[in-house]
Amino acid sequence: MVAMTTATILMACMPATARAADYVSIPAGSLVSVLANDADTGPAPIDTFAMRDTPVTNAEFLAFVRANRKWQRGRAPAILADASYLHQWRAPTLPGESARSEQPVVSVSWFAAQAFCESEGGRLPTWLEWEYVAAADETHRDARGDPAWRARILSWYSQPSSAPLPPAGGAANAYGVRDMHGLVWEWVDVFNALLVSADSRDQGDPDKLQFCGAGAISLKDRDNYAVLMRIALLSSLSATDTTNNLGFRCVRPATEKK
Amino acid sequence: MPGYAVFGRWRLTLFAIVTVGLPAMVFAAPETGPPPNSIYQLAIPLVDQNGRATQLADWRGRPILISMFYTSCEFVCPRIIEGLKRTEDRLSASGSGKLPVLLVSFDPARDDIKTLKHAAEERNLDEAVWSLARTDARNVRKLAALLGIQYRELPSGDFNHSSMLILLDADGRIVGRTSTIGEADPRFVKTIEGVIRKRRIP
């Protein structure tokens, strides 16, 4: 209770920022995931949920660390965030010139992202929730078959990552969600076992035994490079890792009224 | 050096206080939190096969073996338990004694207390050593992330997961791990014995 009250007061005292994030309601549906073995059992059903329409910004994360001191740089324990956690901020409670208010926050660990989402009654999206919303272009909920759109989102990956991040709040997709592509990589709740396939329970090979169902990388839609690169990147991460292009957004139940 | 002078005066004052004999408890070392690289940094609630509610950090104070599993897993999880049993046997044989084992389920939806209890009995797991525990899905993800265990729920209801036996020191730091399951990994046993030996030397 005390923590919540403090958070509320601090939020109220925050200077007005470019735009406050809204949670957009995402209707239920189904998704043929790029993850092959999930797709083999038919399209994955997706329940309705609400998603932040932009990635979490520096201003929003600043409010969070002011209210939750243990998540400030220098205080977050090593088991929850690596040494480069929020390194581009000038000070633990001062993002400064190189991390502007409206830019997405980056260099945050999975644990920190999860804690932020919990602080506003949410959680990190599942991979399927993320992929479902990321399949949309400005007018279609599933634009993945459109080569021109694929080429457009792919072009982002060829840009140098040293350039300053644009502010959050690009064009809205068909759900009203922004920046799913072209701004930052994003954490999801289960991120590092996505490449493991479901079948081929090979009991002979001791290496494969490390995974309960085991096996080679197995992907359904090999032409969807942009999404496959996301999976490859996420699969390489540990939950304490922080990188200059890795941010996050949160989801929460659609029915929740605030 | 004015700084030194201040410090010197302080020390004298402290000396005076001590010599007048305040109750010893005032000077007792404060309960310190776990170290920064301890998995006990995160509050994770657990319930064991006997319905006992604990916190992960309650295990602080002695080294333990920890891993994750789920009871309906037919192939790999029995080998995780077998590997742990054989590791414990080796430790007993060499006079190191047994370490507590904490196994947390990936599958809170199906692994309720009764199921965990049944699994413990079926496999003859001594309750003095073995705790089979569950937590909610969100904390399963956090614990797996802390331990560096990869897992993912599949549409079939099975879980893909990496199999890893992990040694925590008394403060919850990961000081050993092995992916050898089904049998004891001699190197892992050696690591455990080293940790136990170090604790016995005051």
Coordinates of C-alpha atoms in Angstrom, one line a residue:
Chain A
M1 CA 0.0 0.0 0.0
V2 CA 2.7 2.4 1.0
A3 CA 4.7 1.7 -2.1
M4 CA 1.7 2.2 -4.3
T5 CA 0.9 5.6 -2.7
T6 CA 4.5 6.7 -3.2
A7 CA 4.3 5.6 -6.8
T8 CA 1.1 7.5 -7.4
I9 CA 2.5 10.7 -5.9
L10 CA 5.7 10.5 -7.9
M11 CA 3.7 9.9 -11.1
A12 CA 1.7 13.0 -10.3
C13 CA 4.8 15.0 -9.8
M14 CA 6.4 13.8 -13.1
P15 CA 6.8 16.5 -15.7
A16 CA 4.3 16.0 -18.6
T17 CA 6.0 13.8 -21.3
A18 CA 5.4 13.6 -25.0
R19 CA 2.6 11.1 -24.7
A20 CA 1.3 8.7 -22.1
A21 CA 1.2 5.0 -23.1
D22 CA -2.2 3.5 -23.5
Y23 CA -3.2 -0.1 -23.3
V24 CA -4.9 -1.1 -26.5
S25 CA -7.4 -4.0 -26.5
I26 CA -6.3 -6.8 -28.7
P27 CA -9.2 -9.1 -29.9
A28 CA -8.9 -12.9 -29.6
G29 CA -7.9 -14.8 -32.7
S30 CA -5.4 -17.4 -33.8
L31 CA -1.9 -17.4 -35.2
V32 CA 0.1 -19.7 -37.4
S33 CA 3.4 -19.1 -35.6
V34 CA 6.8 -19.1 -37.3
L35 CA 7.7 -21.7 -34.6
A36 CA 7.2 -24.9 -36.6
N37 CA 6.1 -27.4 -34.1
D38 CA 3.6 -25.1 -32.5
A39 CA 2.1 -24.6 -36.0
D40 CA 1.9 -28.3 -36.6
T41 CA -0.7 -28.7 -34.0
G42 CA -2.8 -26.1 -35.9
P43 CA -3.0 -22.3 -35.4
A44 CA -2.3 -21.3 -31.9
P45 CA -5.4 -19.7 -30.2
I46 CA -4.8 -16.3 -28.8
D47 CA -7.0 -15.0 -26.0
T48 CA -8.0 -11.4 -25.8
F49 CA -5.5 -9.1 -23.9
A50 CA -4.5 -5.5 -23.7
M51 CA -1.1 -4.3 -24.9
R52 CA 0.8 -1.1 -24.3
D53 CA 0.7 0.8 -27.6
T54 CA 4.3 1.9 -27.4
P55 CA 7.4 0.5 -25.8
V56 CA 8.2 1.7 -22.3
T57 CA 10.0 5.1 -22.4
N58 CA 12.8 6.5 -20.4
A59 CA 10.4 8.9 -18.6
E60 CA 8.2 6.0 -17.6
F61 CA 11.1 3.9 -16.4
L62 CA 12.4 6.9 -14.5
A63 CA 9.1 7.1 -12.6
F64 CA 9.4 3.4 -11.9
V65 CA 12.9 3.5 -10.4
R66 CA 12.0 6.6 -8.4
A67 CA 9.2 4.7 -6.8
N68 CA 11.2 1.4 -6.6
R69 CA 14.7 2.3 -5.4
K70 CA 16.0 -1.2 -5.5
W71 CA 15.7 -1.0 -9.3
Q72 CA 17.9 2.0 -9.6
R73 CA 21.3 1.5 -11.3
G74 CA 23.8 0.7 -8.7
R75 CA 21.2 -0.9 -6.5
A76 CA 19.8 -3.6 -8.7
P77 CA 21.7 -6.8 -7.6
A78 CA 24.0 -8.5 -10.1
I79 CA 21.8 -11.6 -10.3
L80 CA 18.9 -9.4 -11.7
A81 CA 20.7 -7.0 -14.0
D82 CA 24.2 -7.0 -15.5
A83 CA 26.9 -4.3 -15.2
S84 CA 25.6 -2.3 -18.2
Y85 CA 22.1 -1.9 -16.8
L86 CA 20.8 1.6 -17.7
H87 CA 24.4 2.6 -18.5
Q88 CA 23.4 5.4 -20.9
W89 CA 21.6 7.3 -18.2
R90 CA 23.6 10.1 -16.8
A91 CA 22.8 9.1 -13.2
P92 CA 20.6 6.5 -11.4
T93 CA 17.6 8.9 -11.4
L94 CA 18.6 11.2 -14.3
P95 CA 18.4 9.8 -17.9
G96 CA 20.0 13.0 -19.3
E97 CA 20.9 13.9 -22.8
S98 CA 21.6 10.5 -24.2
A99 CA 18.3 9.0 -23.0
R100 CA 15.5 11.4 -23.7
S101 CA 12.1 11.1 -22.1
E102 CA 10.2 10.0 -25.1
Q103 CA 12.8 7.5 -26.3
P104 CA 12.2 3.8 -25.5
V105 CA 14.2 2.7 -22.4
V106 CA 16.9 0.2 -23.4
S107 CA 19.6 -1.6 -21.5
V108 CA 17.1 -3.1 -19.1
S109 CA 17.3 -6.7 -18.0
W110 CA 14.4 -9.2 -18.3
F111 CA 14.0 -9.1 -14.5
A112 CA 13.7 -5.3 -14.5
A113 CA 11.3 -5.3 -17.4
Q114 CA 9.1 -7.9 -15.6
A115 CA 9.2 -5.9 -12.4
F116 CA 8.1 -2.7 -14.3
C117 CA 5.2 -4.5 -15.9
E118 CA 4.1 -6.0 -12.5
S119 CA 4.2 -2.5 -11.0
E120 CA 1.4 -1.5 -13.4
G121 CA -0.6 -4.7 -13.0
G122 CA 0.8 -6.3 -16.1
R123 CA 3.4 -8.7 -17.4
L124 CA 5.7 -9.2 -20.4
P125 CA 3.8 -10.5 -23.4
T126 CA 4.2 -14.1 -24.4
W127 CA 6.1 -14.7 -27.7
L128 CA 2.8 -15.7 -29.4
E129 CA 1.1 -12.5 -28.2
W130 CA 4.0 -10.5 -29.5
E131 CA 4.1 -12.3 -32.8
Y132 CA 0.3 -12.0 -33.2
V133 CA 0.4 -8.2 -32.9
A134 CA 3.6 -7.8 -34.8
A135 CA 2.0 -9.6 -37.8
A136 CA -0.1 -6.5 -38.6
D137 CA 0.7 -3.7 -40.9
E138 CA -1.2 -0.4 -40.9
T139 CA -4.4 -1.9 -42.4
H140 CA -4.2 -5.7 -42.1
R141 CA -4.0 -7.8 -39.0
D142 CA -1.9 -10.4 -40.8
A143 CA 0.3 -8.8 -43.4
R144 CA 3.0 -11.4 -43.3
G145 CA 2.3 -12.6 -46.8
D146 CA 3.0 -9.2 -48.3
P147 CA 6.6 -9.2 -49.6
A148 CA 6.7 -5.4 -49.7
W149 CA 5.8 -5.1 -46.0
R150 CA 8.3 -7.8 -45.2
A151 CA 11.0 -5.9 -47.1
R152 CA 10.1 -2.7 -45.3
I153 CA 10.4 -4.1 -41.8
L154 CA 13.5 -6.0 -42.8
S155 CA 15.2 -2.8 -43.9
W156 CA 15.3 -1.6 -40.3
Y157 CA 17.7 -4.4 -39.4
S158 CA 20.2 -3.2 -42.0
Q159 CA 20.4 0.3 -40.4
P160 CA 23.4 1.0 -38.2
S161 CA 22.5 0.5 -34.5
S162 CA 24.7 3.3 -33.4
A163 CA 22.3 6.0 -34.5
P164 CA 20.2 7.6 -31.7
L165 CA 16.9 5.9 -31.2
P166 CA 13.9 7.7 -32.5
P167 CA 11.1 8.6 -30.0
A168 CA 8.5 6.0 -29.3
G169 CA 5.2 6.5 -31.1
G170 CA 5.6 5.6 -34.7
A171 CA 2.7 4.8 -37.1
A172 CA -0.1 2.7 -35.5
N173 CA -0.7 -0.8 -36.9
A174 CA -4.2 -2.3 -37.5
Y175 CA -4.6 -2.9 -33.8
G176 CA -3.5 0.7 -32.9
V177 CA -0.1 -0.6 -31.6
R178 CA 3.1 1.2 -32.5
D179 CA 6.7 0.5 -33.0
M180 CA 6.5 -3.3 -33.1
H181 CA 9.1 -3.1 -35.8
G182 CA 11.7 -0.6 -36.6
L183 CA 12.5 0.8 -33.1
V184 CA 13.9 -1.7 -30.6
W185 CA 14.1 -5.4 -29.8
E186 CA 11.7 -6.3 -27.1
W187 CA 11.7 -8.8 -24.2
V188 CA 9.0 -11.4 -24.0
D189 CA 8.1 -13.6 -21.0
V190 CA 9.7 -16.8 -22.2
F191 CA 12.6 -15.8 -24.5
N192 CA 15.4 -18.3 -24.7
A193 CA 13.8 -21.7 -25.5
L194 CA 11.9 -20.6 -28.6
L195 CA 14.1 -22.5 -31.0
V196 CA 13.7 -25.9 -29.5
S197 CA 11.2 -28.0 -31.4
A198 CA 8.6 -30.2 -29.8
D199 CA 9.0 -33.6 -31.3
S200 CA 11.9 -35.9 -32.1
R201 CA 12.4 -37.2 -28.6
D202 CA 15.7 -38.7 -29.4
Q203 CA 16.8 -40.6 -26.3
G204 CA 20.1 -41.7 -27.7
D205 CA 22.0 -38.5 -28.0
P206 CA 23.1 -37.1 -24.6
D207 CA 23.3 -33.6 -25.9
K208 CA 19.8 -33.7 -27.1
L209 CA 18.7 -35.1 -23.8
Q210 CA 19.3 -31.7 -22.3
F211 CA 15.9 -30.8 -23.7
C212 CA 12.9 -32.8 -22.8
G213 CA 11.6 -32.8 -26.3
A214 CA 14.8 -31.8 -28.0
G215 CA 16.2 -31.3 -31.4
A216 CA 17.2 -29.1 -34.1
I217 CA 16.1 -25.6 -34.9
S218 CA 12.8 -26.0 -36.6
L219 CA 10.9 -23.1 -38.1
K220 CA 7.8 -22.9 -40.2
D221 CA 8.1 -19.7 -42.1
R222 CA 11.7 -19.4 -43.2
D223 CA 11.1 -16.3 -45.3
N224 CA 10.0 -14.2 -42.4
Y225 CA 13.5 -13.1 -41.6
A226 CA 12.6 -10.1 -39.6
V227 CA 10.7 -12.2 -37.0
L228 CA 13.2 -15.0 -37.2
M229 CA 16.0 -12.6 -36.3
R230 CA 14.0 -11.6 -33.2
I231 CA 13.8 -15.2 -32.1
A232 CA 17.5 -15.7 -32.7
L233 CA 18.4 -12.7 -30.7
L234 CA 16.1 -13.5 -27.8
S235 CA 17.3 -17.1 -27.8
S236 CA 20.9 -15.9 -27.2
L237 CA 20.0 -13.9 -24.1
S238 CA 20.2 -14.4 -20.4
A239 CA 17.7 -12.7 -18.1
T240 CA 20.3 -10.4 -16.7
D241 CA 21.5 -9.2 -20.1
T242 CA 21.0 -5.6 -21.1
T243 CA 21.8 -4.3 -24.6
N244 CA 21.6 -0.9 -26.3
N245 CA 18.7 -1.9 -28.5
L246 CA 16.6 -4.1 -26.2
G247 CA 13.5 -2.6 -24.6
F248 CA 10.1 -3.9 -23.7
R249 CA 6.4 -3.3 -23.5
C250 CA 3.8 -4.9 -21.2
V251 CA 0.4 -6.6 -21.6
R252 CA -2.4 -7.1 -19.1
P253 CA -5.8 -8.7 -19.1
A254 CA -8.2 -7.0 -21.5
T255 CA -11.1 -7.1 -19.0
E256 CA -9.3 -5.2 -16.3
K257 CA -10.9 -1.9 -15.5
K258 CA -8.8 0.8 -13.9
Chain B
M1 CA 44.4 16.1 8.0
P2 CA 41.2 17.3 9.6
G3 CA 39.4 14.2 8.4
Y4 CA 41.7 12.0 10.4
A5 CA 41.1 14.1 13.5
V6 CA 37.4 13.7 13.3
F7 CA 37.7 10.0 12.7
G8 CA 40.0 9.7 15.7
R9 CA 37.6 11.5 18.0
W10 CA 34.8 9.2 16.8
R11 CA 36.8 6.2 17.6
L12 CA 37.4 7.4 21.1
T13 CA 33.7 8.0 21.6
L14 CA 32.9 4.6 20.4
F15 CA 35.6 3.2 22.7
A16 CA 34.0 5.0 25.6
I17 CA 30.5 3.6 24.8
V18 CA 31.9 0.1 24.6
T19 CA 33.8 0.3 27.8
V20 CA 30.8 1.5 29.8
G21 CA 29.2 -1.7 28.8
L22 CA 26.0 -1.3 26.7
P23 CA 24.1 -4.6 26.3
A24 CA 25.9 -6.9 23.9
M25 CA 23.0 -7.2 21.6
V26 CA 23.3 -3.6 20.5
F27 CA 26.5 -4.5 18.8
A28 CA 25.3 -7.8 17.4
A29 CA 25.9 -7.9 13.6
P30 CA 22.8 -6.9 11.8
E31 CA 21.1 -9.5 9.7
T32 CA 22.5 -8.8 6.3
G33 CA 20.7 -9.5 3.0
P34 CA 21.9 -12.1 0.6
P35 CA 24.9 -11.1 -1.7
P36 CA 24.2 -9.4 -5.0
N37 CA 24.7 -12.6 -7.0
S38 CA 22.4 -14.7 -4.8
I39 CA 19.2 -16.2 -6.2
Y40 CA 17.7 -15.4 -2.8
Q41 CA 17.5 -11.7 -4.0
L42 CA 14.1 -12.5 -5.5
A43 CA 11.1 -13.4 -3.3
I44 CA 9.7 -16.6 -4.7
P45 CA 6.9 -18.3 -2.7
L46 CA 7.0 -22.1 -2.7
V47 CA 4.7 -24.8 -1.4
D48 CA 6.1 -28.3 -0.9
Q49 CA 4.7 -31.8 -1.2
N50 CA 3.4 -31.6 2.3
G51 CA 1.6 -28.3 1.8
R52 CA 4.3 -26.4 3.7
A53 CA 4.5 -22.8 2.5
T54 CA 8.0 -21.4 2.4
Q55 CA 10.0 -18.7 0.6
L56 CA 12.9 -19.6 -1.7
A57 CA 15.2 -17.6 0.6
D58 CA 14.3 -19.8 3.6
W59 CA 16.8 -22.2 2.1
R60 CA 19.6 -19.8 2.9
G61 CA 22.1 -21.0 5.5
R62 CA 23.4 -24.2 4.0
P63 CA 24.3 -25.4 0.5
I64 CA 21.5 -27.1 -1.4
L65 CA 21.0 -28.9 -4.7
I66 CA 18.3 -27.4 -6.9
S67 CA 16.7 -28.3 -10.2
M68 CA 13.4 -28.0 -12.0
F69 CA 11.1 -30.7 -13.4
Y70 CA 7.5 -31.7 -13.8
T71 CA 5.8 -34.9 -12.8
S72 CA 4.1 -35.8 -16.1
C73 CA 7.4 -35.7 -17.9
E74 CA 8.1 -39.3 -18.9
F75 CA 11.6 -39.3 -20.2
V76 CA 14.0 -36.7 -18.9
C77 CA 12.6 -35.8 -15.5
P78 CA 13.0 -39.3 -14.0
R79 CA 16.6 -39.1 -15.1
I80 CA 17.0 -35.7 -13.3
I81 CA 15.8 -37.4 -10.1
E82 CA 18.0 -40.4 -10.7
G83 CA 21.0 -38.2 -11.2
L84 CA 20.3 -36.4 -8.0
K85 CA 19.9 -39.7 -6.1
R86 CA 23.2 -41.0 -7.4
T87 CA 24.9 -37.8 -6.6
E88 CA 23.5 -38.0 -3.0
D89 CA 24.7 -41.6 -2.8
R90 CA 28.2 -40.7 -3.8
L91 CA 28.2 -37.9 -1.1
S92 CA 27.0 -40.4 1.6
A93 CA 29.6 -42.9 0.5
S94 CA 32.4 -40.4 0.8
G95 CA 31.2 -39.3 4.2
S96 CA 30.1 -35.8 3.1
G97 CA 26.5 -36.4 4.2
K98 CA 23.4 -35.5 2.3
L99 CA 22.5 -32.1 0.9
P100 CA 18.9 -30.9 0.8
V101 CA 17.4 -31.2 -2.7
L102 CA 14.8 -28.7 -3.9
L103 CA 12.9 -29.6 -7.1
V104 CA 10.5 -27.0 -8.4
S105 CA 7.8 -27.9 -11.0
F106 CA 7.6 -26.2 -14.4
D107 CA 3.9 -27.2 -14.4
P108 CA 1.9 -25.5 -11.6
A109 CA -1.4 -26.2 -13.5
R110 CA -1.0 -29.9 -13.1
D111 CA 1.5 -30.4 -10.3
D112 CA -0.6 -29.6 -7.3
I113 CA 0.5 -30.7 -3.8
K114 CA -1.2 -34.1 -4.0
T115 CA 0.6 -34.9 -7.3
L116 CA 3.9 -33.8 -5.9
K117 CA 3.3 -35.9 -2.8
H118 CA 2.4 -38.9 -4.9
A119 CA 5.6 -38.4 -7.0
A120 CA 7.8 -38.2 -3.9
E121 CA 6.3 -41.4 -2.5
E122 CA 6.4 -43.3 -5.8
R123 CA 10.1 -42.6 -6.1
N124 CA 10.9 -43.3 -2.5
L125 CA 12.2 -39.8 -1.9
D126 CA 13.2 -39.3 1.8
E127 CA 11.3 -36.2 3.0
A128 CA 14.2 -35.2 5.2
V129 CA 16.2 -34.6 2.0
W130 CA 13.8 -34.0 -0.8
S131 CA 11.4 -31.1 -1.3
L132 CA 9.2 -31.2 -4.3
A133 CA 7.7 -27.7 -4.6
R134 CA 5.4 -25.6 -6.8
T135 CA 4.9 -21.9 -7.3
D136 CA 2.7 -19.9 -9.8
A137 CA 3.6 -19.6 -13.5
R138 CA 5.1 -16.2 -13.2
N139 CA 7.5 -17.3 -10.5
V140 CA 8.3 -20.4 -12.4
R141 CA 9.6 -18.1 -15.1
K142 CA 11.6 -16.1 -12.7
L143 CA 13.2 -19.0 -11.0
A144 CA 14.1 -20.6 -14.3
A145 CA 15.7 -17.3 -15.4
L146 CA 17.6 -17.1 -12.1
L147 CA 18.9 -20.6 -12.5
G148 CA 19.6 -20.3 -16.3
I149 CA 17.3 -23.1 -17.1
Q150 CA 15.6 -22.8 -20.4
Y151 CA 12.0 -24.0 -20.8
R152 CA 8.9 -23.4 -22.8
E153 CA 5.4 -24.8 -22.6
L154 CA 4.3 -26.5 -25.8
P155 CA 0.8 -26.5 -27.2
S156 CA 0.6 -30.2 -26.2
G157 CA 1.0 -29.3 -22.5
D158 CA 4.5 -30.7 -22.4
F159 CA 7.5 -28.6 -21.5
N160 CA 10.7 -28.3 -23.4
H161 CA 13.3 -27.6 -20.8
S162 CA 17.0 -27.9 -20.3
S163 CA 18.1 -30.3 -17.6
M164 CA 20.5 -29.0 -15.1
L165 CA 21.5 -29.9 -11.6
I166 CA 22.6 -26.8 -9.7
L167 CA 24.6 -26.4 -6.5
L168 CA 23.9 -23.3 -4.4
D169 CA 26.2 -22.3 -1.6
A170 CA 24.8 -21.3 1.8
D171 CA 24.1 -17.8 0.5
G172 CA 22.3 -18.9 -2.7
R173 CA 25.1 -18.3 -5.1
I174 CA 25.3 -20.8 -8.0
V175 CA 28.7 -22.5 -7.4
G176 CA 28.3 -25.6 -9.6
R177 CA 26.1 -27.1 -12.3
T178 CA 26.0 -30.1 -14.4
S179 CA 23.8 -31.2 -17.4
T180 CA 24.7 -34.9 -16.7
I181 CA 21.5 -36.6 -15.6
G182 CA 20.7 -40.3 -15.0
E183 CA 24.0 -40.8 -13.2
A184 CA 26.4 -38.9 -10.9
D185 CA 28.8 -36.5 -12.6
P186 CA 32.1 -37.1 -10.9
R187 CA 33.3 -33.5 -11.4
F188 CA 30.0 -32.1 -10.0
V189 CA 30.4 -34.4 -6.9
K190 CA 33.9 -33.1 -6.4
T191 CA 32.6 -29.5 -6.5
I192 CA 29.9 -30.3 -3.9
E193 CA 32.5 -32.0 -1.6
G194 CA 34.7 -28.9 -1.9
V195 CA 31.8 -26.7 -0.8
I196 CA 30.9 -28.9 2.1
R197 CA 34.6 -29.2 3.2
K198 CA 35.0 -25.4 3.1
R199 CA 32.0 -24.9 5.4
R200 CA 33.4 -27.4 8.0
I201 CA 36.7 -25.4 8.3
P202 CA 35.8 -22.5 10.6

